[in-house]
CSV table of C-alpha atoms in Angstrom, one decimal:
chain,number,residue,atom,x,y,z
A,1,MET,CA,18.7,13.3,-12.0
A,2,LYS,CA,16.3,15.9,-11.2
A,3,TYR,CA,16.3,17.3,-7.5
A,4,LEU,CA,13.3,18.9,-6.2
A,5,THR,CA,13.3,22.5,-3.9
A,6,ALA,CA,11.4,22.4,-0.8
A,7,ALA,CA,8.9,24.8,-2.4
A,8,ALA,CA,8.3,22.1,-5.0
A,9,ALA,CA,7.9,19.4,-3.0
A,10,THR,CA,5.3,21.4,-1.1
A,11,ALA,CA,3.7,22.3,-4.7
A,12,ILE,CA,3.9,18.5,-5.4
A,13,ASP,CA,1.8,18.0,-2.5
A,14,VAL,CA,-0.4,20.4,-3.0
A,15,GLN,CA,-1.4,19.2,-6.5
A,16,LEU,CA,-1.4,15.7,-5.5
A,17,MET,CA,-4.4,16.9,-2.9
A,18,ASP,CA,-6.2,19.0,-5.0
A,19,PRO,CA,-9.7,17.7,-5.5
A,20,ALA,CA,-9.7,18.4,-8.9
A,21,ARG,CA,-5.9,17.5,-10.2
A,22,GLY,CA,-4.7,14.5,-8.0
A,23,GLY,CA,-7.7,14.1,-6.2
A,24,PHE,CA,-6.0,12.1,-3.1
A,25,ALA,CA,-6.6,12.2,0.8
A,26,LEU,CA,-3.3,13.0,2.9
A,27,SER,CA,-4.4,9.4,4.4
A,28,GLN,CA,-4.0,7.6,1.0
A,29,LEU,CA,-0.7,9.3,0.4
A,30,MET,CA,0.6,8.8,3.6
A,31,GLU,CA,-0.7,5.3,3.8
A,32,LEU,CA,1.7,4.5,0.3
A,33,ALA,CA,4.8,6.7,1.6
A,34,GLY,CA,4.7,4.8,4.7
A,35,LEU,CA,4.5,1.2,3.1
A,36,SER,CA,7.1,2.5,0.5
A,37,VAL,CA,9.5,3.0,3.5
A,38,ALA,CA,8.6,0.1,5.2
A,39,GLU,CA,9.1,-2.0,1.9
A,40,CYS,CA,12.4,-0.5,1.9
A,41,ALA,CA,13.4,-0.9,5.3
A,42,TYR,CA,12.5,-4.6,5.0
A,43,LYS,CA,14.8,-4.9,1.9
A,44,LEU,CA,17.6,-3.4,3.9
A,45,LEU,CA,17.1,-5.9,7.1
A,46,THR,CA,17.0,-8.9,4.8
A,47,GLY,CA,19.0,-7.8,1.8
A,48,SER,CA,22.2,-9.8,2.2
A,49,GLN,CA,23.1,-12.9,3.5
A,50,ARG,CA,25.6,-10.8,6.0
A,51,GLN,CA,22.6,-8.4,6.8
A,52,GLN,CA,20.3,-11.7,7.3
A,53,GLN,CA,23.2,-13.2,9.8
A,54,ARG,CA,23.5,-9.6,11.6
A,55,GLN,CA,19.6,-9.7,11.7
A,56,GLN,CA,19.6,-12.6,13.9
A,57,GLN,CA,21.6,-10.7,16.8
A,58,ARG,CA,20.0,-7.0,16.5
A,59,GLN,CA,16.5,-7.6,14.8
A,60,GLN,CA,15.1,-4.5,16.4
A,61,VAL,CA,13.7,-1.8,14.0
A,62,LEU,CA,13.5,1.6,15.8
A,63,VAL,CA,11.3,4.0,13.8
A,64,VAL,CA,11.5,7.6,15.2
A,65,CYS,CA,8.9,9.6,14.5
A,66,GLY,CA,8.8,13.3,14.6
A,67,PRO,CA,5.9,16.0,15.0
A,68,GLY,CA,4.6,16.6,11.2
A,69,ASN,CA,4.1,14.3,8.2
A,70,ASN,CA,7.8,12.8,7.9
A,71,GLY,CA,6.7,11.5,11.5
A,72,GLY,CA,3.2,10.4,10.1
A,73,ASP,CA,5.4,8.1,7.0
A,74,GLY,CA,7.2,6.6,10.1
A,75,LEU,CA,4.2,5.4,11.8
A,76,VAL,CA,2.4,3.9,9.0
A,77,ALA,CA,5.8,2.3,8.2
A,78,ALA,CA,6.0,0.9,11.9
A,79,ARG,CA,2.4,-0.9,11.3
A,80,HIS,CA,3.5,-2.3,8.2
A,81,LEU,CA,6.8,-3.6,9.6
A,82,HIS,CA,4.9,-5.3,12.4
A,83,HIS,CA,2.8,-7.1,9.7
A,84,PHE,CA,5.8,-7.9,7.9
A,85,GLY,CA,7.1,-9.9,11.3
A,86,VAL,CA,9.6,-7.6,12.6
A,87,ASP,CA,10.5,-6.7,15.9
A,88,VAL,CA,9.4,-3.0,15.6
A,89,ARG,CA,9.4,-0.5,18.1
A,90,VAL,CA,8.2,3.3,17.9
A,91,VAL,CA,10.0,6.3,19.4
A,92,LEU,CA,7.7,9.0,19.6
A,93,PRO,CA,9.2,12.3,21.3
A,94,LYS,CA,5.9,14.0,21.6
A,95,PRO,CA,2.5,12.6,22.3
A,96,ALA,CA,0.3,13.3,18.8
A,97,VAL,CA,-2.3,15.7,19.4
A,98,ARG,CA,-4.3,16.1,16.4
A,99,GLU,CA,-5.1,14.0,13.0
A,100,PRO,CA,-4.0,12.0,11.2
A,101,PHE,CA,-1.3,11.3,14.0
A,102,VAL,CA,-3.8,10.5,16.7
A,103,SER,CA,-5.2,7.5,14.7
A,104,LEU,CA,-2.2,6.3,13.4
A,105,VAL,CA,-0.9,6.0,17.1
A,106,VAL,CA,-4.1,4.0,17.8
A,107,GLN,CA,-3.2,1.9,14.7
A,108,VAL,CA,0.0,1.1,16.1
A,109,ALA,CA,-1.1,0.5,19.5
A,110,ALA,CA,-3.7,-1.7,18.3
A,111,LEU,CA,-0.7,-4.5,17.1
A,112,GLY,CA,0.9,-4.0,20.4
A,113,ILE,CA,4.2,-2.0,18.9
A,114,PRO,CA,5.9,-0.5,22.1
A,115,VAL,CA,5.7,3.4,21.6
A,116,ALA,CA,8.2,5.5,23.8
A,117,ALA,CA,9.2,9.2,24.2
A,118,THR,CA,12.8,8.4,24.8
A,119,LEU,CA,15.6,6.6,22.6
A,120,PRO,CA,17.3,3.5,24.3
A,121,SER,CA,20.7,4.0,25.8
A,122,ALA,CA,23.4,3.5,23.0
A,123,ASN,CA,24.6,0.6,24.4
A,124,GLU,CA,21.2,-0.9,23.8
A,125,MET,CA,20.9,0.2,20.3
A,126,ARG,CA,24.2,-1.0,19.5
A,127,SER,CA,23.3,-4.6,20.7
A,128,HIS,CA,19.7,-4.8,19.9
A,129,VAL,CA,18.7,-2.5,16.8
A,130,GLY,CA,19.4,-3.5,13.4
A,131,LEU,CA,18.1,0.0,11.8
A,132,VAL,CA,16.9,2.7,12.8
A,133,VAL,CA,14.2,4.8,10.7
A,134,ASP,CA,14.5,7.8,10.8
A,135,ALA,CA,11.4,9.9,10.6
A,136,VAL,CA,12.1,13.0,12.5
A,137,PHE,CA,11.9,15.8,10.1
A,138,GLY,CA,11.3,16.2,6.2
A,139,PHE,CA,11.1,18.2,3.0
A,140,SER,CA,8.8,20.9,5.5
A,141,PHE,CA,11.8,21.3,7.9
A,142,ALA,CA,13.2,24.6,8.1
A,143,GLY,CA,15.6,26.6,11.0
A,144,ASN,CA,17.1,25.0,13.9
A,145,VAL,CA,16.3,22.2,15.6
A,146,ARG,CA,14.8,22.4,18.8
A,147,GLU,CA,14.2,20.0,22.0
A,148,PRO,CA,13.6,17.3,22.4
A,149,TYR,CA,14.5,16.3,18.7
A,150,ALA,CA,18.0,18.3,19.0
A,151,ALA,CA,18.6,15.6,22.2
A,152,ILE,CA,17.2,12.5,20.0
A,153,LEU,CA,19.6,13.7,16.9
A,154,SER,CA,22.5,14.1,19.3
A,155,GLN,CA,21.8,10.5,20.6
A,156,LEU,CA,21.6,9.0,17.1
A,157,LYS,CA,24.8,10.7,16.1
A,158,VAL,CA,26.5,8.8,18.8
A,159,VAL,CA,25.8,5.5,17.1
A,160,GLU,CA,25.4,6.3,13.6
A,161,LYS,CA,28.7,4.8,12.6
A,162,GLU,CA,27.7,1.3,14.3
A,163,VAL,CA,23.8,1.2,13.6
A,164,SER,CA,22.3,1.4,10.2
A,165,ILE,CA,20.0,4.2,9.6
A,166,LEU,CA,17.1,4.8,6.7
A,167,SER,CA,16.4,8.3,6.6
A,168,VAL,CA,12.8,9.4,5.2
A,169,ASP,CA,12.9,11.6,2.3
A,170,VAL,CA,15.7,14.0,4.2
A,171,PRO,CA,18.0,12.9,6.7
A,172,SER,CA,17.0,14.6,9.8
A,173,GLY,CA,18.6,17.8,10.8
A,174,TRP,CA,19.7,18.5,7.1
A,175,HIS,CA,19.1,21.8,5.3
A,176,VAL,CA,16.1,20.4,2.9
A,177,GLU,CA,18.5,21.9,-0.3
A,178,GLN,CA,21.9,22.5,1.3
A,179,GLY,CA,22.4,19.6,2.8
A,180,ASN,CA,24.4,18.8,6.2
A,181,VAL,CA,25.5,22.5,6.5
A,182,SER,CA,25.2,22.6,11.0
A,183,GLY,CA,26.7,19.5,10.9
A,184,ALA,CA,24.4,18.2,13.7
A,185,GLY,CA,22.4,16.3,11.1
A,186,LEU,CA,22.4,12.4,11.0
A,187,GLU,CA,24.6,10.9,8.2
A,188,PRO,CA,22.4,7.9,7.6
A,189,THR,CA,23.3,4.7,5.8
A,190,ALA,CA,20.5,4.9,3.5
A,191,LEU,CA,17.9,7.4,2.1
A,192,ILE,CA,14.4,7.0,0.8
A,193,SER,CA,13.1,9.8,-1.4
A,194,LEU,CA,9.8,10.0,-1.5
A,195,THR,CA,7.9,10.9,-4.9
A,196,GLY,CA,11.2,12.5,-6.2
A,197,PRO,CA,15.0,13.1,-4.5
A,198,LYS,CA,15.3,16.6,-2.7
A,199,GLU,CA,18.0,19.2,-3.2
A,200,CYS,CA,20.1,17.9,-0.2
A,201,ALA,CA,20.1,14.0,-1.8
A,202,ARG,CA,23.2,15.7,-4.1
A,203,PHE,CA,25.1,15.5,-1.0
A,204,PHE,CA,24.1,12.1,0.1
A,205,THR,CA,26.7,9.1,-1.2
A,206,GLY,CA,25.0,6.1,0.6
A,207,ARG,CA,22.2,3.9,-0.7
A,208,HIS,CA,19.3,5.9,-2.3
A,209,PHE,CA,15.7,4.3,-2.7
A,210,LEU,CA,13.0,6.2,-4.1
A,211,GLY,CA,9.3,5.3,-2.8
A,212,GLY,CA,5.8,6.9,-3.1
A,213,ARG,CA,4.4,5.4,-6.2
A,214,PHE,CA,1.4,7.6,-7.3
A,215,VAL,CA,2.7,10.6,-8.9
A,216,PRO,CA,0.5,11.3,-12.0
A,217,PRO,CA,2.1,11.9,-15.0
A,218,GLN,CA,1.1,15.5,-15.6
A,219,ILE,CA,2.3,16.1,-12.1
A,220,GLN,CA,5.7,14.5,-13.1
A,221,ARG,CA,5.8,16.4,-16.2
A,222,ASP,CA,5.3,19.8,-14.6
A,223,PHE,CA,8.1,19.4,-11.9
A,224,GLY,CA,10.4,17.4,-14.0
A,225,VAL,CA,10.3,14.3,-11.7
A,226,GLU,CA,12.0,11.6,-13.2
A,227,ILE,CA,9.7,7.9,-13.6
A,228,ALA,CA,12.1,5.6,-11.7
A,229,GLU,CA,12.1,2.0,-12.9
A,230,TYR,CA,10.3,0.2,-10.2
A,231,VAL,CA,10.0,-3.8,-10.4
A,232,GLY,CA,6.5,-5.4,-10.4
A,233,ALA,CA,4.2,-4.5,-7.6
A,234,GLU,CA,7.0,-3.2,-5.5
A,235,GLN,CA,6.5,0.6,-3.8
A,236,SER,CA,10.0,1.4,-3.3
A,237,VAL,CA,13.2,1.1,-6.0
A,238,GLU,CA,17.0,1.7,-5.4
A,239,LEU,CA,18.5,4.3,-7.5
A,240,PHE,CA,21.7,3.8,-9.2
A,241,VAL,CA,23.4,7.0,-10.6
B,1,MET,CA,-10.3,-22.4,7.5
B,2,LYS,CA,-12.4,-20.2,9.3
B,3,TYR,CA,-15.0,-18.5,7.1
B,4,LEU,CA,-16.7,-15.0,8.1
B,5,THR,CA,-20.5,-14.3,7.8
B,6,ALA,CA,-21.6,-11.2,6.2
B,7,ALA,CA,-22.6,-9.9,9.7
B,8,ALA,CA,-19.0,-10.8,10.9
B,9,ALA,CA,-17.4,-9.1,7.7
B,10,THR,CA,-19.3,-6.0,9.0
B,11,ALA,CA,-18.6,-6.1,12.5
B,12,ILE,CA,-14.6,-6.6,11.3
B,13,ASP,CA,-14.9,-3.4,9.5
B,14,VAL,CA,-16.7,-1.5,12.3
B,15,GLN,CA,-14.2,-2.3,14.6
B,16,LEU,CA,-11.2,-1.7,12.5
B,17,MET,CA,-12.5,1.6,11.9
B,18,ASP,CA,-13.5,2.3,15.6
B,19,PRO,CA,-11.4,5.1,16.6
B,20,ALA,CA,-10.6,3.7,19.5
B,21,ARG,CA,-9.8,-0.1,18.4
B,22,GLY,CA,-8.6,-0.2,14.8
B,23,GLY,CA,-8.2,3.7,14.3
B,24,PHE,CA,-8.5,3.4,10.8
B,25,ALA,CA,-9.8,5.7,8.2
B,26,LEU,CA,-11.7,4.2,5.1
B,27,SER,CA,-9.5,5.7,3.1
B,28,GLN,CA,-6.6,3.9,4.6
B,29,LEU,CA,-8.4,0.3,4.3
B,30,MET,CA,-9.6,0.9,0.8
B,31,GLU,CA,-6.3,1.8,-0.4
B,32,LEU,CA,-4.4,-1.1,1.3
B,33,ALA,CA,-7.2,-3.5,-0.1
B,34,GLY,CA,-7.1,-2.2,-3.2
B,35,LEU,CA,-3.4,-2.4,-3.8
B,36,SER,CA,-3.5,-6.3,-2.7
B,37,VAL,CA,-6.0,-6.4,-5.2
B,38,ALA,CA,-3.8,-4.9,-7.9
B,39,GLU,CA,-0.7,-7.1,-6.7
B,40,CYS,CA,-2.9,-9.9,-7.1
B,41,ALA,CA,-4.1,-9.5,-10.6
B,42,TYR,CA,-0.5,-8.5,-11.1
B,43,LYS,CA,0.6,-11.7,-9.7
B,44,LEU,CA,-2.1,-13.8,-12.3
B,45,LEU,CA,-0.9,-11.8,-15.3
B,46,THR,CA,2.4,-12.4,-15.0
B,47,GLY,CA,2.4,-15.5,-13.0
B,48,SER,CA,3.6,-18.3,-15.5
B,49,GLN,CA,5.4,-18.2,-19.1
B,50,ARG,CA,2.1,-19.3,-20.5
B,51,GLN,CA,0.6,-16.9,-19.2
B,52,GLN,CA,3.2,-14.2,-20.0
B,53,GLN,CA,3.2,-15.5,-23.4
B,54,ARG,CA,-0.8,-15.1,-23.9
B,55,GLN,CA,-0.5,-11.5,-21.8
B,56,GLN,CA,1.5,-10.3,-24.9
B,57,GLN,CA,-1.4,-10.8,-27.0
B,58,ARG,CA,-4.4,-9.9,-24.4
B,59,GLN,CA,-2.8,-7.7,-22.2
B,60,GLN,CA,-5.9,-5.3,-21.2
B,61,VAL,CA,-7.1,-5.4,-17.8
B,62,LEU,CA,-10.7,-4.3,-17.5
B,63,VAL,CA,-11.5,-3.6,-13.6
B,64,VAL,CA,-15.5,-3.4,-13.3
B,65,CYS,CA,-16.8,-1.2,-10.4
B,66,GLY,CA,-20.0,-1.3,-8.7
B,67,PRO,CA,-21.5,1.3,-6.5
B,68,GLY,CA,-20.1,0.5,-3.2
B,69,ASN,CA,-16.9,-0.1,-1.2
B,70,ASN,CA,-16.1,-3.3,-3.4
B,71,GLY,CA,-16.2,-1.0,-6.7
B,72,GLY,CA,-14.0,1.5,-4.2
B,73,ASP,CA,-11.2,-1.2,-4.1
B,74,GLY,CA,-11.3,-1.7,-7.9
B,75,LEU,CA,-10.4,1.8,-8.4
B,76,VAL,CA,-7.8,1.6,-6.2
B,77,ALA,CA,-6.6,-2.0,-7.8
B,78,ALA,CA,-6.8,0.1,-11.4
B,79,ARG,CA,-4.9,3.1,-10.5
B,80,HIS,CA,-1.8,0.6,-9.2
B,81,LEU,CA,-2.2,-1.6,-11.9
B,82,HIS,CA,-1.7,1.4,-14.2
B,83,HIS,CA,1.8,2.2,-11.9
B,84,PHE,CA,2.8,-1.3,-12.4
B,85,GLY,CA,2.8,-0.7,-16.3
B,86,VAL,CA,-0.7,-2.5,-17.0
B,87,ASP,CA,-3.1,-1.4,-19.5
B,88,VAL,CA,-5.9,-1.1,-17.6
B,89,ARG,CA,-9.4,0.3,-18.3
B,90,VAL,CA,-12.5,1.0,-15.7
B,91,VAL,CA,-15.9,0.0,-16.5
B,92,LEU,CA,-17.9,2.1,-14.2
B,93,PRO,CA,-21.8,1.6,-15.0
B,94,LYS,CA,-23.1,4.4,-12.7
B,95,PRO,CA,-21.2,7.9,-12.3
B,96,ALA,CA,-19.8,8.3,-9.0
B,97,VAL,CA,-21.8,10.9,-6.5
B,98,ARG,CA,-20.3,10.9,-3.4
B,99,GLU,CA,-16.9,10.2,-1.7
B,100,PRO,CA,-14.7,8.5,-1.8
B,101,PHE,CA,-15.5,7.3,-4.9
B,102,VAL,CA,-15.6,10.8,-6.6
B,103,SER,CA,-11.8,11.1,-5.5
B,104,LEU,CA,-11.1,7.7,-6.5
B,105,VAL,CA,-12.5,8.2,-10.1
B,106,VAL,CA,-10.4,11.9,-10.2
B,107,GLN,CA,-7.2,9.5,-8.9
B,108,VAL,CA,-7.8,7.4,-11.8
B,109,ALA,CA,-8.6,10.0,-14.4
B,110,ALA,CA,-5.4,11.9,-13.7
B,111,LEU,CA,-3.2,8.9,-14.6
B,112,GLY,CA,-5.4,8.9,-18.0
B,113,ILE,CA,-6.9,5.3,-17.4
B,114,PRO,CA,-10.1,5.2,-19.9
B,115,VAL,CA,-13.5,5.0,-17.8
B,116,ALA,CA,-16.4,3.5,-19.8
B,117,ALA,CA,-19.9,3.0,-18.3
B,118,THR,CA,-20.4,-0.2,-20.3
B,119,LEU,CA,-18.3,-3.3,-21.1
B,120,PRO,CA,-16.7,-3.9,-24.6
B,121,SER,CA,-18.4,-6.7,-26.8
B,122,ALA,CA,-17.9,-9.9,-26.1
B,123,ASN,CA,-15.1,-10.1,-29.0
B,124,GLU,CA,-13.7,-7.3,-27.8
B,125,MET,CA,-13.3,-8.9,-24.8
B,126,ARG,CA,-12.2,-12.1,-25.8
B,127,SER,CA,-9.5,-10.3,-28.3
B,128,HIS,CA,-8.3,-7.9,-25.7
B,129,VAL,CA,-8.5,-8.4,-22.3
B,130,GLY,CA,-6.5,-10.7,-20.3
B,131,LEU,CA,-7.7,-10.4,-17.1
B,132,VAL,CA,-11.4,-8.8,-16.0
B,133,VAL,CA,-11.3,-7.6,-12.2
B,134,ASP,CA,-15.0,-8.1,-10.7
B,135,ALA,CA,-15.2,-5.4,-8.1
B,136,VAL,CA,-18.9,-5.3,-8.5
B,137,PHE,CA,-20.6,-6.3,-5.1
B,138,GLY,CA,-18.5,-7.4,-2.5
B,139,PHE,CA,-19.7,-8.2,1.4
B,140,SER,CA,-22.6,-6.1,1.6
B,141,PHE,CA,-24.3,-7.5,-1.4
B,142,ALA,CA,-28.1,-8.7,-0.5
B,143,GLY,CA,-30.9,-9.2,-2.4
B,144,ASN,CA,-31.5,-9.5,-6.5
B,145,VAL,CA,-29.1,-7.5,-8.8
B,146,ARG,CA,-30.7,-4.4,-10.7
B,147,GLU,CA,-29.9,-2.8,-13.4
B,148,PRO,CA,-27.5,-1.9,-14.8
B,149,TYR,CA,-25.7,-4.4,-12.8
B,150,ALA,CA,-27.3,-7.5,-13.5
B,151,ALA,CA,-26.9,-6.9,-17.9
B,152,ILE,CA,-23.1,-6.4,-16.7
B,153,LEU,CA,-23.1,-9.7,-15.1
B,154,SER,CA,-24.8,-11.4,-17.8
B,155,GLN,CA,-22.3,-10.1,-20.7
B,156,LEU,CA,-19.3,-11.2,-18.4
B,157,LYS,CA,-21.3,-14.5,-18.1
B,158,VAL,CA,-20.9,-14.7,-22.0
B,159,VAL,CA,-17.3,-14.7,-21.5
B,160,GLU,CA,-16.5,-16.4,-18.2
B,161,LYS,CA,-15.0,-19.6,-19.7
B,162,GLU,CA,-12.5,-17.7,-21.9
B,163,VAL,CA,-11.5,-14.7,-20.0
B,164,SER,CA,-9.8,-15.1,-16.8
B,165,ILE,CA,-11.9,-13.3,-13.9
B,166,LEU,CA,-10.6,-12.3,-10.4
B,167,SER,CA,-13.6,-11.4,-8.3
B,168,VAL,CA,-12.8,-9.2,-5.1
B,169,ASP,CA,-14.1,-10.6,-1.8
B,170,VAL,CA,-17.2,-12.0,-3.0
B,171,PRO,CA,-18.0,-13.5,-6.7
B,172,SER,CA,-20.5,-11.0,-8.2
B,173,GLY,CA,-24.1,-12.5,-8.0
B,174,TRP,CA,-23.1,-14.5,-5.0
B,175,HIS,CA,-24.9,-15.0,-1.8
B,176,VAL,CA,-22.6,-13.8,0.4
B,177,GLU,CA,-23.1,-16.9,2.4
B,178,GLN,CA,-24.9,-19.8,0.1
B,179,GLY,CA,-22.8,-18.6,-2.8
B,180,ASN,CA,-23.8,-18.9,-6.4
B,181,VAL,CA,-27.7,-19.9,-5.6
B,182,SER,CA,-29.1,-17.9,-8.1
B,183,GLY,CA,-27.0,-19.1,-10.9
B,184,ALA,CA,-27.0,-15.9,-12.3
B,185,GLY,CA,-23.7,-14.8,-10.3
B,186,LEU,CA,-19.7,-14.8,-12.2
B,187,GLU,CA,-17.9,-18.2,-11.9
B,188,PRO,CA,-14.5,-16.6,-11.3
B,189,THR,CA,-10.8,-18.0,-12.1
B,190,ALA,CA,-9.8,-16.6,-8.9
B,191,LEU,CA,-11.1,-15.0,-6.0
B,192,ILE,CA,-9.5,-12.6,-3.6
B,193,SER,CA,-10.7,-12.3,0.0
B,194,LEU,CA,-10.2,-9.6,1.9
B,195,THR,CA,-9.3,-9.7,5.6
B,196,GLY,CA,-10.7,-13.2,5.4
B,197,PRO,CA,-12.9,-15.8,3.2
B,198,LYS,CA,-16.4,-15.3,3.3
B,199,GLU,CA,-18.8,-18.2,4.0
B,200,CYS,CA,-19.5,-18.7,0.2
B,201,ALA,CA,-16.1,-19.2,-0.5
B,202,ARG,CA,-16.7,-22.9,0.8
B,203,PHE,CA,-18.2,-23.4,-3.1
B,204,PHE,CA,-15.2,-21.6,-4.6
B,205,THR,CA,-12.9,-24.4,-6.3
B,206,GLY,CA,-10.6,-21.8,-8.1
B,207,ARG,CA,-7.5,-20.1,-7.4
B,208,HIS,CA,-8.0,-18.5,-4.0
B,209,PHE,CA,-6.0,-15.4,-2.6
B,210,LEU,CA,-5.9,-13.2,0.1
B,211,GLY,CA,-5.5,-9.4,0.9
B,212,GLY,CA,-6.0,-6.8,3.1
B,213,ARG,CA,-3.0,-7.1,5.3
B,214,PHE,CA,-3.6,-4.7,8.2
B,215,VAL,CA,-6.2,-7.0,10.4
B,216,PRO,CA,-5.0,-6.3,14.3
B,217,PRO,CA,-4.1,-9.6,16.4
B,218,GLN,CA,-7.0,-8.8,18.8
B,219,ILE,CA,-9.6,-8.6,16.3
B,220,GLN,CA,-8.0,-11.6,14.1
B,221,ARG,CA,-8.6,-13.2,17.7
B,222,ASP,CA,-12.5,-12.0,18.2
B,223,PHE,CA,-13.3,-13.4,15.1
B,224,GLY,CA,-11.3,-16.5,15.0
B,225,VAL,CA,-9.6,-15.0,11.4
B,226,GLU,CA,-6.4,-17.1,10.8
B,227,ILE,CA,-3.3,-15.4,10.2
B,228,ALA,CA,-2.4,-16.4,6.4
B,229,GLU,CA,1.6,-17.0,5.8
B,230,TYR,CA,2.2,-13.6,3.7
B,231,VAL,CA,5.9,-13.4,1.9
B,232,GLY,CA,8.3,-10.7,3.0
B,233,ALA,CA,6.7,-7.1,2.2
B,234,GLU,CA,3.7,-8.8,-0.2
B,235,GLN,CA,0.2,-7.6,0.3
B,236,SER,CA,-1.3,-10.6,-1.1
B,237,VAL,CA,-1.0,-14.6,-0.9
B,238,GLU,CA,-2.1,-17.5,-2.2
B,239,LEU,CA,-4.2,-20.0,-0.2
B,240,PHE,CA,-3.8,-23.4,-0.5
B,241,VAL,CA,-6.3,-25.8,1.4
């Protein structure tokens, strides 16, 4: 499998949004990326009989959204999960102050999805949360985790062996290429890579999905992104390698 | 079932894109609407064994795009159909000159989807086209059909009993509320209503789908739009009433 560096992932986004090449608006890409995250989360929630039983007790999905595009994907995913009939809540540690995030929060609020600045307690998460969607940091994350996100990741780490976590594109706190080098990053149950797996996915051993079914063949060729075998009209696919 | 007037459909779009209410960008709504059209077309193509056999001979999907948002939905649908593995072609009688249509054409071209200004001949359509997606006119159509669209509709009417047609939101040439009053409108095999059926759908007796899974409950209540029973993460659903 081909893995992308942070620079390659950035370059793909630039080409996708180049008016003469990909021609995409950010809002389109984020809509499709977020929808693929929601579909993947839905598969994890309803995928097996055992999970269906567990879901009856712990139905809530908690979407934890960071300050950048990864958080935007999370806000889109929360909206779609609501339409799928899932009891979804959003944790947004810092209020949205710019577009498209301000509008994405309006869209979430219009559905009556609760938005909080802080996580529920560890015990509340253990008893009520069936899945955490980790949309805190994506492929543009670098350096150290700052507050309020450091505290959020610490709180999630307390329950990460008891509550399923689906990380969006990159497990939050991981170095995009070198993995969980600090040890402070999340160890999620599942990962959904968007457009293509980042280098850090080499170090991930859980269930691995791909989303972002919109990359034109020329961009796939230029960056060596492999074409995944999506099924029918689905927007996410599990990778087995 | 509740049917929407043209004025109600316009008012729903206004509310969806009101920054303080729905908060949506046009590009988001068009992306989701077009995706639901693509999914519906895919279901029609692959839905039955008989259709699967027929599809082997006539696999092409021809997406015929008008000058407004209905045509934009068609351009989005064409792109997704390509990603679903369908041999799709676009007919765009008038070149796109403004956004978001210019970018939607760039996105289609980046996938290598052929774009023509005219329809294939009737015989070519009979032998190669498994489905026509009619994205010519939507709920904002009024008055008489002008050229080049009048000729396009006439050519499609020649084959409409032999080639399946899926109309987007409103069968092209129909009065949005009164149906095919001129007789010059298409008589499609299937219709996908977006957000809710328009008044003219009362006069439609073919397979009827709903797409546009994004309407917030308050807007549904205000306009009496019924909530359809979508399945799982699907973006389109067949209506049986």
